[in-house]
Short mmCIF file of C-alpha atoms in Angstrom, two decimals:
data_model
loop_
_atom_site.label_atom_id
_atom_site.label_comp_id
_atom_site.label_asym_id
_atom_site.label_seq_id
_atom_site.Cartn_x
_atom_site.Cartn_y
_atom_site.Cartn_z
CA MET A 1 320.37 217.63 57.40
CA ASP A 2 317.99 219.72 56.71
CA MET A 3 314.37 218.97 57.59
CA ASN A 4 312.71 220.73 55.27
CA SER A 5 314.47 220.30 52.28
CA PHE A 6 313.52 217.39 50.40
CA SER A 7 316.19 215.76 46.99
CA PRO A 8 313.99 213.81 44.34
CA MET A 9 316.54 210.93 45.24
CA MET A 10 314.95 211.15 48.76
CA PRO A 11 312.26 208.07 49.24
CA THR A 12 308.98 209.45 49.73
CA SER A 13 307.78 207.17 52.04
CA PRO A 14 307.33 208.77 55.94
CA LEU A 15 308.39 206.38 57.10
CA SER A 16 311.37 205.79 55.09
CA MET A 17 312.13 209.21 55.69
CA ILE A 18 312.10 208.97 59.67
CA ASN A 19 314.60 206.11 59.75
CA GLN A 20 316.74 208.24 57.73
CA ILE A 21 317.59 210.38 60.94
CA LYS A 22 319.80 209.00 63.74
CA PHE A 23 320.51 210.66 67.22
CA GLU A 24 324.09 210.68 68.01
CA ASP A 25 323.66 208.90 71.06
CA GLU A 26 321.62 205.93 69.20
CA PRO A 27 323.95 203.11 69.47
CA ASP A 28 324.96 201.40 66.34
CA LEU A 29 323.72 197.86 66.81
CA LYS A 30 320.25 197.13 69.48
CA ASP A 31 321.34 194.88 71.76
CA LEU A 32 318.07 195.15 74.32
CA PHE A 33 314.62 193.56 72.71
CA ILE A 34 311.39 194.07 74.96
CA THR A 35 307.71 192.40 74.48
CA VAL A 36 305.09 192.99 75.73
CA ASP A 37 301.83 190.73 75.39
CA GLU A 38 299.72 187.98 76.41
CA PRO A 39 297.69 189.67 78.86
CA GLU A 40 295.94 187.52 81.57
CA SER A 41 293.19 188.42 83.90
CA HIS A 42 293.36 187.25 87.58
CA VAL A 43 290.76 187.27 90.18
CA THR A 44 290.96 186.95 93.66
CA THR A 45 288.93 187.73 96.87
CA ILE A 46 289.96 191.37 97.33
CA GLU A 47 290.61 192.70 93.73
CA THR A 48 290.62 191.71 89.82
CA PHE A 49 293.28 192.43 87.61
CA ILE A 50 295.19 191.90 85.03
CA THR A 51 299.21 190.81 84.32
CA TYR A 52 301.61 191.39 80.93
CA ARG A 53 303.81 188.81 79.79
CA ILE A 54 306.91 190.65 79.41
CA ILE A 55 309.71 188.65 76.79
CA THR A 56 313.51 190.24 76.95
CA LYS A 57 316.36 189.33 74.62
CA THR A 58 319.41 190.80 74.89
CA SER A 59 323.44 190.16 74.03
CA ARG A 60 324.58 192.59 77.17
CA GLY A 61 327.00 191.09 79.47
CA GLU A 62 325.21 192.64 82.56
CA PHE A 63 322.88 189.96 82.14
CA ASP A 64 322.95 186.78 83.46
CA SER A 65 321.24 185.12 80.25
CA SER A 66 319.98 186.42 76.86
CA GLU A 67 316.13 186.03 77.63
CA PHE A 68 314.00 186.05 80.18
CA GLU A 69 310.38 186.35 80.87
CA VAL A 70 308.40 186.87 83.39
CA ARG A 71 304.85 188.86 84.41
CA ARG A 72 304.03 192.19 85.32
CA ARG A 73 301.22 194.24 86.28
CA TYR A 74 300.19 198.18 86.18
CA GLN A 75 301.29 198.78 89.43
CA ASP A 76 304.94 197.20 88.57
CA PHE A 77 305.46 199.92 85.93
CA LEU A 78 304.31 202.50 88.92
CA TRP A 79 307.27 201.14 90.76
CA LEU A 80 310.05 201.43 87.91
CA LYS A 81 308.61 204.60 86.73
CA GLY A 82 309.27 205.63 90.26
CA LYS A 83 312.54 204.36 90.75
CA LEU A 84 313.68 205.85 87.40
CA GLU A 85 312.21 209.50 88.67
CA GLU A 86 313.81 209.38 91.79
CA ALA A 87 317.63 208.48 90.59
CA HIS A 88 317.05 210.65 87.38
CA PRO A 89 315.23 213.21 88.74
CA THR A 90 315.86 215.93 85.58
CA LEU A 91 316.08 212.95 82.42
CA ILE A 92 312.51 212.77 80.86
CA ILE A 93 311.05 209.55 81.26
CA PRO A 94 308.55 208.04 79.46
CA PRO A 95 304.90 208.32 80.17
CA LEU A 96 302.42 205.53 81.38
CA PRO A 97 298.85 205.10 80.01
CA GLU A 98 296.52 206.43 82.56
CA LYS A 99 295.32 203.96 85.35
CA PHE A 100 291.60 205.45 85.21
CA ILE A 101 289.70 205.68 82.14
CA VAL A 102 287.12 208.02 81.56
CA LYS A 103 284.06 207.27 82.43
CA GLY A 104 281.25 205.90 79.60
CA MET A 105 284.75 206.10 77.46
CA VAL A 106 284.98 202.21 77.83
CA GLU A 107 284.75 199.35 79.89
CA ARG A 108 287.76 198.75 82.62
CA PHE A 109 289.44 195.52 81.37
CA ASN A 110 287.60 194.74 78.01
CA ASP A 111 289.51 193.61 75.13
CA ASP A 112 289.94 197.03 73.66
CA PHE A 113 291.08 198.79 76.85
CA ILE A 114 293.64 195.92 77.68
CA GLU A 115 295.04 195.92 73.86
CA THR A 116 294.82 199.29 74.05
CA ARG A 117 297.06 199.67 77.34
CA ARG A 118 299.43 196.82 76.61
CA LYS A 119 300.29 198.23 73.19
CA ALA A 120 301.33 201.54 75.76
CA LEU A 121 302.93 199.71 78.01
CA HIS A 122 304.94 198.11 75.52
CA LYS A 123 306.33 201.28 74.07
CA PHE A 124 306.99 202.61 77.51
CA LEU A 125 309.26 199.44 77.92
CA ASN A 126 311.00 200.21 74.69
CA ARG A 127 311.40 203.72 74.84
CA ILE A 128 313.52 203.44 78.10
CA ALA A 129 315.42 200.74 76.54
CA ASP A 130 316.42 202.95 73.78
CA HIS A 131 317.14 206.25 75.66
CA PRO A 132 321.03 206.19 76.32
CA THR A 133 320.73 206.51 80.14
CA LEU A 134 317.58 204.70 81.56
CA THR A 135 318.25 201.56 79.81
CA PHE A 136 321.16 200.57 82.18
CA ASN A 137 319.40 201.72 85.41
CA GLU A 138 319.64 198.99 87.87
CA ASP A 139 316.11 198.77 88.86
CA PHE A 140 315.31 198.70 84.94
CA LYS A 141 317.35 195.27 84.72
CA VAL A 142 315.87 193.88 87.49
CA PHE A 143 312.18 194.79 86.56
CA LEU A 144 312.84 192.91 83.58
CA THR A 145 314.19 190.05 84.77
CA ALA A 146 313.24 189.22 88.66
CA GLN A 147 310.75 186.71 89.10
CA ALA A 148 307.59 187.87 91.07
CA TRP A 149 308.75 186.82 94.42
CA GLU A 150 312.07 188.85 93.92
CA LEU A 151 311.23 191.86 92.75
CA SER A 152 308.71 191.92 95.81
CA SER A 153 311.77 191.36 97.91
CA HIS A 154 313.64 194.11 95.84
CA LYS A 155 311.01 196.43 96.42
CA LYS A 156 311.32 196.06 100.08
CA GLN A 157 314.94 197.17 100.08
CA GLY A 158 314.04 201.30 99.22
CA PRO A 159 313.64 203.68 101.95
CA GLY A 160 310.75 203.72 104.59
CA LEU A 161 307.44 204.86 105.07
CA LEU A 162 308.60 207.66 107.16
CA SER A 163 312.05 208.56 105.14
CA ARG A 164 309.72 208.74 101.93
CA MET A 165 306.94 211.11 103.85
CA GLY A 166 310.02 213.06 105.13
CA GLN A 167 311.19 213.71 101.50
CA THR A 168 307.64 214.33 100.03
CA VAL A 169 307.19 217.49 102.88
CA ARG A 170 310.45 218.76 101.93
CA ALA A 171 310.02 218.75 98.29
CA VAL A 172 306.39 220.70 99.38
CA ALA A 173 308.19 222.96 101.19
CA LEU A 174 310.81 223.39 98.49
CA SER A 175 308.35 223.94 95.68
CA MET A 176 306.05 226.91 97.82
CA ARG A 177 309.72 228.67 98.25
CA GLY A 178 310.31 228.84 94.45
CA VAL A 179 312.98 229.70 93.13
CA LYS A 180 314.78 233.09 92.88
CA SER A 181 316.31 233.02 89.66
CA ARG A 182 315.73 230.26 87.19
CA PRO A 183 318.22 230.61 84.41
CA GLU A 184 316.91 232.05 80.76
CA GLU A 185 316.87 228.94 79.33
CA PHE A 186 314.66 226.89 81.28
CA MET A 187 312.15 229.75 81.87
CA GLU A 188 312.16 229.23 77.90
CA MET A 189 311.94 225.74 78.48
CA ASN A 190 308.96 226.23 80.91
CA ASN A 191 307.23 228.74 78.10
CA PHE A 192 307.52 225.97 75.51
CA ILE A 193 306.08 223.27 77.67
CA GLU A 194 302.80 225.52 78.53
CA VAL A 195 301.81 226.78 75.52
CA PHE A 196 302.75 222.74 73.43
CA SER A 197 300.61 221.15 76.43
CA GLN A 198 297.70 223.81 75.59
CA LYS A 199 298.44 222.25 72.03
CA ILE A 200 298.23 219.21 72.00
CA ASN A 201 295.85 218.67 74.57
CA LEU A 202 293.52 220.66 71.85
CA ILE A 203 294.74 218.58 69.29
CA ASP A 204 294.00 214.94 71.14
CA LYS A 205 290.42 216.25 71.95
CA ILE A 206 289.89 217.21 68.16
CA SER A 207 291.50 213.68 67.04
CA GLN A 208 288.97 212.07 69.46
CA ARG A 209 286.08 214.31 68.93
CA ILE A 210 286.90 213.40 64.85
CA TYR A 211 287.02 209.61 65.44
CA LYS A 212 284.02 209.45 67.90
CA GLU A 213 281.86 211.31 64.80
CA GLU A 214 283.69 209.00 61.84
CA ARG A 215 282.09 205.68 64.36
CA GLU A 216 278.91 207.20 64.47
CA TYR A 217 279.12 207.72 60.75
CA SER A 218 279.82 204.47 59.67
CA ASP A 219 277.49 202.68 62.23
CA GLU A 220 274.69 204.88 60.29
CA MET A 221 276.27 203.91 57.11
CA LYS A 222 276.19 200.13 57.53
CA GLU A 223 272.42 200.14 58.21
CA TYR A 224 272.11 201.93 55.22
CA GLY A 225 273.27 198.64 52.37
CA PRO A 226 270.40 196.19 54.17
CA ILE A 227 267.66 199.01 53.95
CA HIS A 228 268.16 199.52 50.11
CA ILE A 229 268.34 195.39 49.33
CA LEU A 230 265.43 195.04 51.15
CA TRP A 231 264.07 198.22 49.27
CA SER A 232 265.31 197.01 45.80
CA ALA A 233 262.81 193.48 46.84
CA SER A 234 259.91 195.96 46.60
CA GLU A 235 260.74 197.86 43.34
CA GLU A 236 261.43 195.56 40.33
CA ASP A 237 262.33 197.75 38.31
CA LEU A 238 264.60 199.62 40.64
CA VAL A 239 266.32 196.26 41.45
CA ASP A 240 269.69 196.54 39.93
CA THR A 241 270.13 199.78 40.98
CA LEU A 242 269.63 199.75 44.13
CA LYS A 243 271.47 196.63 45.30
CA GLY A 244 274.20 198.84 42.80
CA ILE A 245 273.91 201.09 45.53
CA ALA A 246 274.31 199.16 48.26
CA SER A 247 277.14 197.23 46.95
CA CYS A 248 278.64 201.00 46.68
CA ILE A 249 277.85 202.05 50.54
CA ASP A 250 278.90 198.33 51.24
CA LYS A 251 282.52 199.50 49.48
CA CYS A 252 282.01 202.84 51.15
CA SER A 253 281.71 201.40 54.80
CA LYS A 254 284.96 199.16 54.61
CA ALA A 255 287.03 202.00 53.60
CA THR A 256 285.96 204.03 56.20
CA GLU A 257 286.49 201.31 59.17
CA LYS A 258 290.00 201.00 57.40
CA ARG A 259 290.68 205.13 57.73
CA MET A 260 289.18 204.82 61.27
CA CYS A 261 291.71 201.36 62.19
CA GLY A 262 294.68 203.62 60.96
CA LEU A 263 293.49 207.04 63.19
CA SER A 264 293.04 204.76 65.70
CA GLU A 265 296.22 203.02 65.73
CA ALA A 266 298.68 205.87 63.97
CA LEU A 267 297.77 209.15 65.08
CA LEU A 268 295.30 208.77 68.52
CA PRO A 269 298.35 207.13 70.37
CA VAL A 270 301.48 209.71 69.41
CA VAL A 271 299.19 212.91 70.30
CA HIS A 272 297.86 211.36 74.01
CA GLU A 273 301.66 209.61 74.62
CA TYR A 274 302.87 213.48 73.88
CA VAL A 275 299.83 214.37 75.99
CA LEU A 276 301.25 212.76 78.60
CA TYR A 277 304.24 213.91 77.86
CA SER A 278 303.56 217.30 78.04
CA GLU A 279 302.09 216.56 82.28
CA MET A 280 305.77 214.57 82.72
CA LEU A 281 307.87 217.74 81.92
CA MET A 282 305.90 219.62 84.12
CA GLY A 283 307.39 217.31 86.91
CA VAL A 284 310.65 217.41 85.14
CA MET A 285 310.58 220.91 85.18
CA LYS A 286 309.39 221.10 89.10
CA ARG A 287 311.94 219.12 90.30
CA ARG A 288 314.85 220.56 88.57
CA ASP A 289 313.20 223.82 90.32
CA GLN A 290 313.55 222.06 93.77
CA ILE A 291 317.03 221.24 93.67
CA GLN A 292 317.35 224.85 92.43
CA ALA A 293 315.19 226.16 95.47
CA GLU A 294 317.34 223.63 97.71
CA LEU A 295 321.18 225.33 96.72
CA ASP A 296 319.12 228.81 97.50
CA SER A 297 317.59 228.37 100.76
CA LYS A 298 321.75 227.24 101.70
CA VAL A 299 322.90 230.42 99.85
CA GLU A 300 320.38 232.39 101.80
CA ALA A 301 321.24 230.45 105.29
CA LEU A 302 325.21 230.85 104.87
CA THR A 303 324.20 234.83 103.94
CA TYR A 304 322.43 235.29 107.43
CA LYS A 305 324.60 233.38 109.14
CA LYS A 306 321.70 230.99 110.59
CA ALA A 307 324.02 227.56 110.69
CA ASP A 308 327.15 226.92 110.87
CA THR A 309 329.37 228.46 108.10
CA ASP A 310 331.65 225.64 107.36
CA LEU A 311 328.90 222.92 107.31
CA LEU A 312 327.41 225.00 104.94
CA THR A 313 329.81 226.14 102.69
CA GLU A 314 330.42 221.63 102.06
CA GLU A 315 326.87 222.03 101.61
CA ILE A 316 326.47 224.37 99.35
CA GLY A 317 329.15 222.78 97.30
CA LYS A 318 327.95 219.48 97.00
CA LEU A 319 324.23 221.28 95.80
CA GLU A 320 326.29 223.05 93.38
CA ASP A 321 327.28 220.30 91.44
CA LYS A 322 323.86 219.15 91.80
CA VAL A 323 322.35 221.44 90.53
CA GLU A 324 325.26 221.67 87.49
CA CYS A 325 324.63 217.84 86.79
CA ALA A 326 320.45 217.96 86.88
CA ASN A 327 320.71 221.29 84.55
CA ASN A 328 322.85 219.29 81.93
CA ALA A 329 321.38 216.29 82.39
CA LEU A 330 317.82 218.06 81.20
CA LYS A 331 319.05 220.26 78.50
CA ALA A 332 321.14 216.61 76.92
CA ASP A 333 317.52 215.19 77.50
CA TRP A 334 315.67 217.72 76.14
CA GLU A 335 317.21 218.17 72.59
CA ARG A 336 316.60 214.35 72.36
CA TRP A 337 313.14 214.56 73.36
CA ARG A 338 312.39 217.52 70.67
CA HIS A 339 314.05 215.12 68.01
CA ASN A 340 312.42 212.69 68.87
CA MET A 341 308.33 214.04 69.03
CA GLN A 342 309.26 216.43 65.70
CA ASN A 343 309.61 212.88 64.17
CA ASP A 344 307.06 211.04 65.59
CA ILE A 345 304.01 213.47 65.71
CA LYS A 346 305.58 214.43 61.40
CA SER A 347 305.30 210.78 60.71
CA ALA A 348 301.94 210.08 62.54
CA PHE A 349 300.32 212.90 60.26
CA THR A 350 301.82 212.43 57.30
CA ASP A 351 300.64 208.39 57.67
CA MET A 352 296.95 209.57 58.09
CA ALA A 353 297.29 211.94 55.30
CA GLU A 354 298.07 208.95 53.01
CA GLU A 355 295.58 207.23 54.95
CA ASN A 356 292.99 209.71 53.46
CA ILE A 357 294.51 210.43 50.09
CA GLN A 358 293.87 206.62 49.84
CA TYR A 359 290.66 206.50 50.91
CA TYR A 360 289.41 209.53 48.81
CA GLU A 361 290.82 208.24 45.66
CA GLN A 362 288.36 205.40 46.03
CA PHE A 363 285.26 207.14 45.57
CA PRO A 364 285.60 208.48 42.15
CA THR A 365 284.99 204.75 41.05
CA LEU A 366 282.66 203.89 43.33
CA GLY A 367 280.47 207.03 42.59
CA ILE A 368 280.55 205.85 38.80
CA ASN A 369 277.97 203.08 40.17
CA VAL A 370 275.73 205.47 42.16
CA CYS A 371 274.87 208.13 39.55
CA ARG A 372 273.19 206.11 37.14
CA LYS A 373 270.55 207.30 34.95
CA ARG A 374 267.48 205.23 34.36
CA GLN A 375 264.78 206.85 32.12
CA GLY A 376 266.14 210.29 31.83
CA PHE A 377 266.44 211.02 35.05
CA CYS A 378 269.44 211.19 37.76
CA LEU A 379 269.23 208.79 40.65
CA ALA A 380 271.56 210.83 42.78
CA CYS A 381 269.31 214.19 42.14
CA TRP A 382 266.14 211.91 42.96
CA TRP A 383 267.59 210.88 46.01
CA GLU A 384 268.61 214.16 46.79
CA LYS A 385 265.34 215.61 46.51
CA GLY A 386 263.12 212.98 48.81
CA ALA A 387 263.85 209.69 48.30
CA GLY A 388 266.16 209.40 50.50
CA GLN A 389 263.97 210.64 53.12
CA ILE A 390 261.54 207.51 52.33
CA ALA A 391 264.39 205.11 53.11
CA LEU A 392 264.96 207.13 56.14
CA GLY A 393 261.28 207.21 57.71
CA THR A 394 261.12 210.72 57.30
CA ASP A 395 258.07 212.63 56.49
CA THR A 396 257.87 212.87 52.41
CA GLU A 397 254.63 214.31 51.55
CA GLY A 398 253.42 215.40 48.39
CA PHE A 399 256.83 213.44 47.41
CA ILE A 400 255.78 211.66 43.70
CA ASN A 401 258.46 208.58 42.71
CA PRO A 402 259.48 209.44 39.10
CA PHE A 403 260.06 205.71 38.75
CA THR A 404 255.95 205.14 38.97
CA ALA A 405 254.70 207.81 37.98
CA GLU A 406 252.73 208.32 34.53
CA SER A 407 254.06 210.45 32.18
#
């Protein structure tokens, strides 16, 4: 399907266009439905945390029931993400929202923060459920179905502290060593990630700045309506005109609020999710390089006969299979991720453009009420020449009110 050509019969709605695209590995019928809702605050003597209700409905035979309800906290989501990365080091695991937020942006655990995190956690689980491989991960199943004490017991079954420390030290050593010759396709992939990361981070910063400025503009606009109402009480000849302006400002304010709602719900979360994806991709590339670096070190040891040759030959054979599986998994998931990314970002910006068009289409009708003429004088022009400064309390020395001045 050519994404750049649209036939006249094709639906013009962005969501309709996106829904027409289907992945080859996507199942015909969705059999796993996950909902994250009802955040609940917990206060103990040690900490304060939030848990979220997770409802899972499924028709899969490997599940003991068709519906499950559990509660999970953020640390449980972190555990799941870590287990998925451990089991599938070169698959692109969906990102989690950050644990901490930028100081001064929003208070931790306020309603807005909790709701934003809930939506992100909901998307995280559904991204996994829609993935052709991750959806069948055993730890994912345990996460969705096990009660709190069962999940705690399952977590303890993993490797011990010393084993994890050894794996970490080994991974650091391999990353420091680096790879001698990364295949060309992965060089291109790495270059794409670097450029994508720079661009998506820039878009994220600009979007956040636009939202902040729109918020400030909206807050100021909310003050202007009441000011004009008060002003009308002291200007008998301008009562209808000033109340008309107040009504117009109120409509503009509501339209701006609606547009900001679309910006915060449709665009900002998508852009920021792919900022986090760019960080995840760098981690995936790093893990792929570590697997290859381990193979390179064994080949080098065999070349210089630094250890038992037969044992090294056997280990090299296993590592070659491991590298091939890791590369194939990454290449397949890479294409799937890019397809998703292009559609998500395109849909977000198209939806935002439609919101903006609807927003600005309202202003021609609103403007008719603003630019009324009275006694041969344009009120809008009068405002620009200084009347607006009176309402805002700025210096207006020498300004003459044309509606009260003598001819």
